[in-house]
Amino acid sequence: GAVVSQHPSWVICKSGTSVKIECRSLDFQATTMFWYRQFPKQSLMLMATSNEGSKATYEQGVEKDKFLINHASLTLSTLTVTSAHPEDSSFYICSASGYSGANVLTFGAGSRLTVL
Amino acid sequence: ILNVEQSPQSLHVQEGDSTNFTCSFPSSNFYALHWYRWETAKSPEALFVMTLNGDEKKKGRISATLNTKEGYSYLYIKGSQPEDSATYLCASGEGKLIFGQGTELSVKP
């Protein structure tokens, strides 16, 4: 079946540094990838939609200069948290569509970011 | 803006119990309703995608129903097992899914 690999699974960084999270579709071409953020006890909140070869579409309230998304190939999308601050500490998870229909999502396992 | 709600937030049952939980969503402009099963430290796994009013789907001991007119879906687990322990997410939408906050199920041996 479809597999999406997300790395790193957890990362700790200092304030002011940038962190890159990768999301790879291993056995299918992902035409669209989605990035979500989850705060404790809350639902997955869509941050942005990433289409291969074009600029990402950000949801209202998500700073595009803070959360840089690149979808350079049909199998890789990256999320870079720039100049990270403690309030950026969260759980980030990606999903990809393109396998078994456009409306069926395959998720990565998520990345836990802690900014000191 | 879609608002998807799930209840209960958490559920503790004994092995062998049958259980069910609810996902409610706005019935206007409905496209599809998804159920995912999410075990700790793993990827959410798609269980069902449902689109038609009255739809019922089954996968082993897990089944789901859909009422698009009143905006709710039920997920049922028959004879719960410890390996069913997970968070069950529902989501509504097309492509860009709006998720509920999940129901955390714990099945005790």
PDB file of C-alpha atoms in Angstrom:
ATOM      1  CA  GLY A   1       0.000   0.000   0.000  1.00  0.00           C
ATOM      2  CA  ALA A   2       0.856   3.660  -0.062  1.00  0.00           C
ATOM      3  CA  VAL A   3       3.536   4.858   2.336  1.00  0.00           C
ATOM      4  CA  VAL A   4       4.512   8.379   3.289  1.00  0.00           C
ATOM      5  CA  SER A   5       7.748   8.818   5.166  1.00  0.00           C
ATOM      6  CA  GLN A   6       8.165  11.896   7.353  1.00  0.00           C
ATOM      7  CA  HIS A   7      11.467  12.937   8.935  1.00  0.00           C
ATOM      8  CA  PRO A   8      12.573  13.772  11.492  1.00  0.00           C
ATOM      9  CA  SER A   9      10.081  12.226  13.878  1.00  0.00           C
ATOM     10  CA  TRP A  10      11.217  14.566  16.603  1.00  0.00           C
ATOM     11  CA  VAL A  11      13.576  17.518  16.737  1.00  0.00           C
ATOM     12  CA  ILE A  12      14.772  19.930  19.396  1.00  0.00           C
ATOM     13  CA  CYS A  13      16.253  23.234  18.341  1.00  0.00           C
ATOM     14  CA  LYS A  14      17.260  26.581  19.771  1.00  0.00           C
ATOM     15  CA  SER A  15      15.248  29.740  19.286  1.00  0.00           C
ATOM     16  CA  GLY A  16      16.196  31.566  16.140  1.00  0.00           C
ATOM     17  CA  THR A  17      17.273  28.526  14.186  1.00  0.00           C
ATOM     18  CA  SER A  18      15.432  26.991  11.249  1.00  0.00           C
ATOM     19  CA  VAL A  19      14.178  23.445  11.055  1.00  0.00           C
ATOM     20  CA  LYS A  20      13.303  21.462   7.946  1.00  0.00           C
ATOM     21  CA  ILE A  21      10.800  18.615   7.955  1.00  0.00           C
ATOM     22  CA  GLU A  22      10.607  16.273   4.963  1.00  0.00           C
ATOM     23  CA  CYS A  23       7.614  14.369   3.679  1.00  0.00           C
ATOM     24  CA  ARG A  24       8.217  11.708   1.029  1.00  0.00           C
ATOM     25  CA  SER A  25       5.800   9.469  -0.826  1.00  0.00           C
ATOM     26  CA  LEU A  26       7.724   6.217  -1.188  1.00  0.00           C
ATOM     27  CA  ASP A  27       5.714   4.227  -3.701  1.00  0.00           C
ATOM     28  CA  PHE A  28       3.451   6.671  -5.467  1.00  0.00           C
ATOM     29  CA  GLN A  29       3.510  10.124  -6.966  1.00  0.00           C
ATOM     30  CA  ALA A  30       1.852  12.652  -4.717  1.00  0.00           C
ATOM     31  CA  THR A  31       0.310  15.401  -6.789  1.00  0.00           C
ATOM     32  CA  THR A  32      -0.770  17.238  -3.686  1.00  0.00           C
ATOM     33  CA  MET A  33       0.571  17.248  -0.155  1.00  0.00           C
ATOM     34  CA  PHE A  34      -0.984  18.804   2.917  1.00  0.00           C
ATOM     35  CA  TRP A  35       0.707  20.072   6.052  1.00  0.00           C
ATOM     36  CA  TYR A  36      -1.089  20.062   9.378  1.00  0.00           C
ATOM     37  CA  ARG A  37      -0.283  21.254  12.848  1.00  0.00           C
ATOM     38  CA  GLN A  38      -1.736  19.808  16.016  1.00  0.00           C
ATOM     39  CA  PHE A  39      -1.837  21.413  19.430  1.00  0.00           C
ATOM     40  CA  PRO A  40      -2.444  19.211  22.486  1.00  0.00           C
ATOM     41  CA  LYS A  41      -6.002  17.881  22.719  1.00  0.00           C
ATOM     42  CA  GLN A  42      -6.979  19.670  19.529  1.00  0.00           C
ATOM     43  CA  SER A  43      -7.719  18.569  16.004  1.00  0.00           C
ATOM     44  CA  LEU A  44      -5.346  18.570  13.080  1.00  0.00           C
ATOM     45  CA  MET A  45      -5.314  22.083  11.680  1.00  0.00           C
ATOM     46  CA  LEU A  46      -4.518  22.474   7.998  1.00  0.00           C
ATOM     47  CA  MET A  47      -1.631  24.870   7.475  1.00  0.00           C
ATOM     48  CA  ALA A  48      -1.098  24.719   3.736  1.00  0.00           C
ATOM     49  CA  THR A  49      -1.677  22.777   0.561  1.00  0.00           C
ATOM     50  CA  SER A  50       1.369  21.992  -1.510  1.00  0.00           C
ATOM     51  CA  ASN A  51       1.187  21.210  -5.235  1.00  0.00           C
ATOM     52  CA  GLU A  52       4.197  19.964  -7.150  1.00  0.00           C
ATOM     53  CA  GLY A  53       5.844  22.689  -9.156  1.00  0.00           C
ATOM     54  CA  SER A  54       3.737  25.562  -7.853  1.00  0.00           C
ATOM     55  CA  LYS A  55       3.556  27.766  -4.802  1.00  0.00           C
ATOM     56  CA  ALA A  56       1.850  26.431  -1.718  1.00  0.00           C
ATOM     57  CA  THR A  57      -1.550  27.722  -0.715  1.00  0.00           C
ATOM     58  CA  TYR A  58      -1.610  28.789   2.912  1.00  0.00           C
ATOM     59  CA  GLU A  59      -4.606  28.786   5.202  1.00  0.00           C
ATOM     60  CA  GLN A  60      -5.733  31.991   6.826  1.00  0.00           C
ATOM     61  CA  GLY A  61      -3.538  32.960   9.744  1.00  0.00           C
ATOM     62  CA  VAL A  62      -0.532  30.868   8.685  1.00  0.00           C
ATOM     63  CA  GLU A  63       2.545  32.979   7.969  1.00  0.00           C
ATOM     64  CA  LYS A  64       4.049  31.878   4.678  1.00  0.00           C
ATOM     65  CA  ASP A  65       7.405  33.483   5.492  1.00  0.00           C
ATOM     66  CA  LYS A  66       7.528  31.618   8.785  1.00  0.00           C
ATOM     67  CA  PHE A  67       6.513  28.239   7.382  1.00  0.00           C
ATOM     68  CA  LEU A  68       8.232  27.751   4.034  1.00  0.00           C
ATOM     69  CA  ILE A  69       6.858  24.915   1.946  1.00  0.00           C
ATOM     70  CA  ASN A  70       8.597  23.475  -1.081  1.00  0.00           C
ATOM     71  CA  HIS A  71       7.174  20.734  -3.291  1.00  0.00           C
ATOM     72  CA  ALA A  72       9.950  20.336  -5.830  1.00  0.00           C
ATOM     73  CA  SER A  73       9.090  16.828  -6.992  1.00  0.00           C
ATOM     74  CA  LEU A  74       6.139  14.468  -7.084  1.00  0.00           C
ATOM     75  CA  THR A  75       7.571  12.535  -4.158  1.00  0.00           C
ATOM     76  CA  LEU A  76       8.920  15.206  -1.828  1.00  0.00           C
ATOM     77  CA  SER A  77       7.537  18.166   0.043  1.00  0.00           C
ATOM     78  CA  THR A  78       9.396  20.036   2.762  1.00  0.00           C
ATOM     79  CA  LEU A  79       8.254  22.340   5.536  1.00  0.00           C
ATOM     80  CA  THR A  80      10.849  24.716   6.951  1.00  0.00           C
ATOM     81  CA  VAL A  81      10.078  26.494  10.186  1.00  0.00           C
ATOM     82  CA  THR A  82      12.202  29.618   9.964  1.00  0.00           C
ATOM     83  CA  SER A  83      13.579  31.529  12.937  1.00  0.00           C
ATOM     84  CA  ALA A  84      11.808  29.162  15.271  1.00  0.00           C
ATOM     85  CA  HIS A  85      10.376  30.379  18.579  1.00  0.00           C
ATOM     86  CA  PRO A  86       9.062  28.399  21.527  1.00  0.00           C
ATOM     87  CA  GLU A  87       5.485  29.057  20.395  1.00  0.00           C
ATOM     88  CA  ASP A  88       6.272  27.119  17.213  1.00  0.00           C
ATOM     89  CA  SER A  89       6.705  23.998  19.324  1.00  0.00           C
ATOM     90  CA  SER A  90       4.052  21.638  18.114  1.00  0.00           C
ATOM     91  CA  PHE A  91       3.303  18.422  16.275  1.00  0.00           C
ATOM     92  CA  TYR A  92       3.489  18.743  12.495  1.00  0.00           C
ATOM     93  CA  ILE A  93       2.166  16.079  10.155  1.00  0.00           C
ATOM     94  CA  CYS A  94       1.962  15.766   6.393  1.00  0.00           C
ATOM     95  CA  SER A  95      -0.369  13.863   4.138  1.00  0.00           C
ATOM     96  CA  ALA A  96      -0.353  13.121   0.437  1.00  0.00           C
ATOM     97  CA  SER A  97      -3.006  12.428  -2.132  1.00  0.00           C
ATOM     98  CA  GLY A  98      -2.557  10.686  -5.449  1.00  0.00           C
ATOM     99  CA  TYR A  99      -2.844   7.043  -4.409  1.00  0.00           C
ATOM    100  CA  SER A 100      -6.246   5.339  -4.664  1.00  0.00           C
ATOM    101  CA  GLY A 101      -7.962   8.514  -5.700  1.00  0.00           C
ATOM    102  CA  ALA A 102      -7.502  12.183  -5.091  1.00  0.00           C
ATOM    103  CA  ASN A 103      -9.622  12.276  -1.957  1.00  0.00           C
ATOM    104  CA  VAL A 104      -7.838   9.486  -0.070  1.00  0.00           C
ATOM    105  CA  LEU A 105      -4.975  10.751   2.044  1.00  0.00           C
ATOM    106  CA  THR A 106      -1.895   8.877   3.144  1.00  0.00           C
ATOM    107  CA  PHE A 107      -0.237  10.335   6.219  1.00  0.00           C
ATOM    108  CA  GLY A 108       3.279  10.511   7.501  1.00  0.00           C
ATOM    109  CA  ALA A 109       3.893   9.657  11.147  1.00  0.00           C
ATOM    110  CA  GLY A 110       4.394  13.276  12.155  1.00  0.00           C
ATOM    111  CA  SER A 111       7.214  15.364  13.582  1.00  0.00           C
ATOM    112  CA  ARG A 112       7.370  16.684  17.132  1.00  0.00           C
ATOM    113  CA  LEU A 113       9.176  20.032  17.219  1.00  0.00           C
ATOM    114  CA  THR A 114      10.424  21.502  20.484  1.00  0.00           C
ATOM    115  CA  VAL A 115      11.983  24.948  20.383  1.00  0.00           C
ATOM    116  CA  LEU A 116      14.033  25.876  23.437  1.00  0.00           C
TER     117      LEU A 116
ATOM    118  CA  ILE B   1     -16.182  27.285   7.718  1.00  0.00           C
ATOM    119  CA  LEU B   2     -16.755  23.591   8.394  1.00  0.00           C
ATOM    120  CA  ASN B   3     -16.852  22.509  12.010  1.00  0.00           C
ATOM    121  CA  VAL B   4     -16.397  18.810  12.682  1.00  0.00           C
ATOM    122  CA  GLU B   5     -17.095  17.557  16.184  1.00  0.00           C
ATOM    123  CA  GLN B   6     -16.445  14.154  17.691  1.00  0.00           C
ATOM    124  CA  SER B   7     -17.779  12.618  20.865  1.00  0.00           C
ATOM    125  CA  PRO B   8     -16.855  11.362  23.283  1.00  0.00           C
ATOM    126  CA  GLN B   9     -13.364  12.785  23.591  1.00  0.00           C
ATOM    127  CA  SER B  10     -12.171   9.574  25.244  1.00  0.00           C
ATOM    128  CA  LEU B  11     -13.589   6.170  25.962  1.00  0.00           C
ATOM    129  CA  HIS B  12     -12.432   3.319  28.165  1.00  0.00           C
ATOM    130  CA  VAL B  13     -13.939  -0.120  27.611  1.00  0.00           C
ATOM    131  CA  GLN B  14     -13.223  -3.699  28.567  1.00  0.00           C
ATOM    132  CA  GLU B  15     -12.073  -6.276  26.073  1.00  0.00           C
ATOM    133  CA  GLY B  16     -15.090  -7.801  24.373  1.00  0.00           C
ATOM    134  CA  ASP B  17     -17.305  -4.745  24.788  1.00  0.00           C
ATOM    135  CA  SER B  18     -18.849  -3.228  21.715  1.00  0.00           C
ATOM    136  CA  THR B  19     -18.604   0.515  21.403  1.00  0.00           C
ATOM    137  CA  ASN B  20     -19.519   3.384  19.161  1.00  0.00           C
ATOM    138  CA  PHE B  21     -18.718   7.033  18.771  1.00  0.00           C
ATOM    139  CA  THR B  22     -20.026   9.962  16.829  1.00  0.00           C
ATOM    140  CA  CYS B  23     -18.804  12.443  14.278  1.00  0.00           C
ATOM    141  CA  SER B  24     -20.997  15.429  13.438  1.00  0.00           C
ATOM    142  CA  PHE B  25     -20.407  17.774  10.555  1.00  0.00           C
ATOM    143  CA  PRO B  26     -22.232  20.520   8.681  1.00  0.00           C
ATOM    144  CA  SER B  27     -24.608  18.888   6.215  1.00  0.00           C
ATOM    145  CA  SER B  28     -24.477  21.721   3.694  1.00  0.00           C
ATOM    146  CA  ASN B  29     -22.012  21.374   0.814  1.00  0.00           C
ATOM    147  CA  PHE B  30     -21.118  17.871   1.931  1.00  0.00           C
ATOM    148  CA  TYR B  31     -18.580  16.020  -0.199  1.00  0.00           C
ATOM    149  CA  ALA B  32     -17.122  13.094   1.749  1.00  0.00           C
ATOM    150  CA  LEU B  33     -16.618  11.846   5.269  1.00  0.00           C
ATOM    151  CA  HIS B  34     -13.424  10.067   6.258  1.00  0.00           C
ATOM    152  CA  TRP B  35     -12.573   7.905   9.261  1.00  0.00           C
ATOM    153  CA  TYR B  36      -8.972   7.351  10.307  1.00  0.00           C
ATOM    154  CA  ARG B  37      -7.432   5.185  12.983  1.00  0.00           C
ATOM    155  CA  TRP B  38      -4.331   6.670  14.631  1.00  0.00           C
ATOM    156  CA  GLU B  39      -2.125   4.632  16.897  1.00  0.00           C
ATOM    157  CA  THR B  40       0.517   6.367  18.977  1.00  0.00           C
ATOM    158  CA  ALA B  41       3.796   6.973  17.109  1.00  0.00           C
ATOM    159  CA  LYS B  42       2.313   5.726  13.845  1.00  0.00           C
ATOM    160  CA  SER B  43       0.666   7.306  10.810  1.00  0.00           C
ATOM    161  CA  PRO B  44      -3.092   7.778  10.745  1.00  0.00           C
ATOM    162  CA  GLU B  45      -4.554   4.898   8.767  1.00  0.00           C
ATOM    163  CA  ALA B  46      -7.570   5.400   6.538  1.00  0.00           C
ATOM    164  CA  LEU B  47     -10.522   3.225   7.549  1.00  0.00           C
ATOM    165  CA  PHE B  48     -13.400   4.475   5.429  1.00  0.00           C
ATOM    166  CA  VAL B  49     -14.319   7.151   2.922  1.00  0.00           C
ATOM    167  CA  MET B  50     -18.055   7.629   2.692  1.00  0.00           C
ATOM    168  CA  THR B  51     -19.966   9.827   0.296  1.00  0.00           C
ATOM    169  CA  LEU B  52     -23.575   8.690   0.005  1.00  0.00           C
ATOM    170  CA  ASN B  53     -26.377   9.307   2.477  1.00  0.00           C
ATOM    171  CA  GLY B  54     -27.247   6.018   4.159  1.00  0.00           C
ATOM    172  CA  ASP B  55     -23.884   4.526   3.300  1.00  0.00           C
ATOM    173  CA  GLU B  56     -22.678   1.743   5.549  1.00  0.00           C
ATOM    174  CA  LYS B  57     -19.163   0.355   5.381  1.00  0.00           C
ATOM    175  CA  LYS B  58     -17.506  -2.492   7.230  1.00  0.00           C
ATOM    176  CA  LYS B  59     -13.936  -3.598   7.776  1.00  0.00           C
ATOM    177  CA  GLY B  60     -13.644  -6.622  10.026  1.00  0.00           C
ATOM    178  CA  ARG B  61     -15.167  -5.719  13.395  1.00  0.00           C
ATOM    179  CA  ILE B  62     -15.346  -2.018  12.546  1.00  0.00           C
ATOM    180  CA  SER B  63     -18.243  -0.472  10.693  1.00  0.00           C
ATOM    181  CA  ALA B  64     -19.494   3.028   9.981  1.00  0.00           C
ATOM    182  CA  THR B  65     -22.714   4.672   8.915  1.00  0.00           C
ATOM    183  CA  LEU B  66     -23.370   8.024   7.319  1.00  0.00           C
ATOM    184  CA  ASN B  67     -26.301  10.436   7.453  1.00  0.00           C
ATOM    185  CA  THR B  68     -25.543  13.425   5.261  1.00  0.00           C
ATOM    186  CA  LYS B  69     -28.968  15.034   5.724  1.00  0.00           C
ATOM    187  CA  GLU B  70     -28.565  15.440   9.470  1.00  0.00           C
ATOM    188  CA  GLY B  71     -24.782  15.611   9.408  1.00  0.00           C
ATOM    189  CA  TYR B  72     -23.519  12.707  11.451  1.00  0.00           C
ATOM    190  CA  SER B  73     -21.586   9.480  11.150  1.00  0.00           C
ATOM    191  CA  TYR B  74     -21.230   6.667  13.653  1.00  0.00           C
ATOM    192  CA  LEU B  75     -18.261   4.357  13.991  1.00  0.00           C
ATOM    193  CA  TYR B  76     -18.932   0.992  15.639  1.00  0.00           C
ATOM    194  CA  ILE B  77     -16.452  -1.516  16.980  1.00  0.00           C
ATOM    195  CA  LYS B  78     -17.824  -4.948  17.800  1.00  0.00           C
ATOM    196  CA  GLY B  79     -16.076  -7.012  20.466  1.00  0.00           C
ATOM    197  CA  SER B  80     -13.299  -4.504  21.196  1.00  0.00           C
ATOM    198  CA  GLN B  81      -9.777  -5.850  21.498  1.00  0.00           C
ATOM    199  CA  PRO B  82      -6.728  -4.204  23.127  1.00  0.00           C
ATOM    200  CA  GLU B  83      -5.238  -3.701  19.666  1.00  0.00           C
ATOM    201  CA  ASP B  84      -8.208  -1.461  18.835  1.00  0.00           C
ATOM    202  CA  SER B  85      -6.818   1.089  21.290  1.00  0.00           C
ATOM    203  CA  ALA B  86      -6.120   4.209  19.237  1.00  0.00           C
ATOM    204  CA  THR B  87      -7.465   7.638  18.444  1.00  0.00           C
ATOM    205  CA  TYR B  88     -10.211   7.595  15.847  1.00  0.00           C
ATOM    206  CA  LEU B  89     -10.417  10.705  13.691  1.00  0.00           C
ATOM    207  CA  CYS B  90     -13.140  11.763  11.359  1.00  0.00           C
ATOM    208  CA  ALA B  91     -12.786  14.418   8.704  1.00  0.00           C
ATOM    209  CA  SER B  92     -15.068  16.065   6.197  1.00  0.00           C
ATOM    210  CA  GLY B  93     -14.360  17.785   2.935  1.00  0.00           C
ATOM    211  CA  GLU B  94     -12.810  17.431  -0.480  1.00  0.00           C
ATOM    212  CA  GLY B  95      -9.025  17.308  -0.655  1.00  0.00           C
ATOM    213  CA  LYS B  96      -8.648  19.883   2.129  1.00  0.00           C
ATOM    214  CA  LEU B  97     -10.126  17.915   5.001  1.00  0.00           C
ATOM    215  CA  ILE B  98     -11.452  19.442   8.202  1.00  0.00           C
ATOM    216  CA  PHE B  99     -10.757  17.135  11.116  1.00  0.00           C
ATOM    217  CA  GLY B 100     -12.544  16.535  14.362  1.00  0.00           C
ATOM    218  CA  GLN B 101     -10.512  16.400  17.552  1.00  0.00           C
ATOM    219  CA  GLY B 102     -10.693  12.632  17.714  1.00  0.00           C
ATOM    220  CA  THR B 103     -12.015   9.997  20.090  1.00  0.00           C
ATOM    221  CA  GLU B 104      -9.328   8.273  22.123  1.00  0.00           C
ATOM    222  CA  LEU B 105     -10.285   4.639  22.706  1.00  0.00           C
ATOM    223  CA  SER B 106      -8.621   2.520  25.351  1.00  0.00           C
ATOM    224  CA  VAL B 107      -9.493  -1.179  25.536  1.00  0.00           C
ATOM    225  CA  LYS B 108      -8.440  -2.951  28.701  1.00  0.00           C
ATOM    226  CA  PRO B 109      -7.694  -6.684  28.649  1.00  0.00           C
TER     227      PRO B 109
END
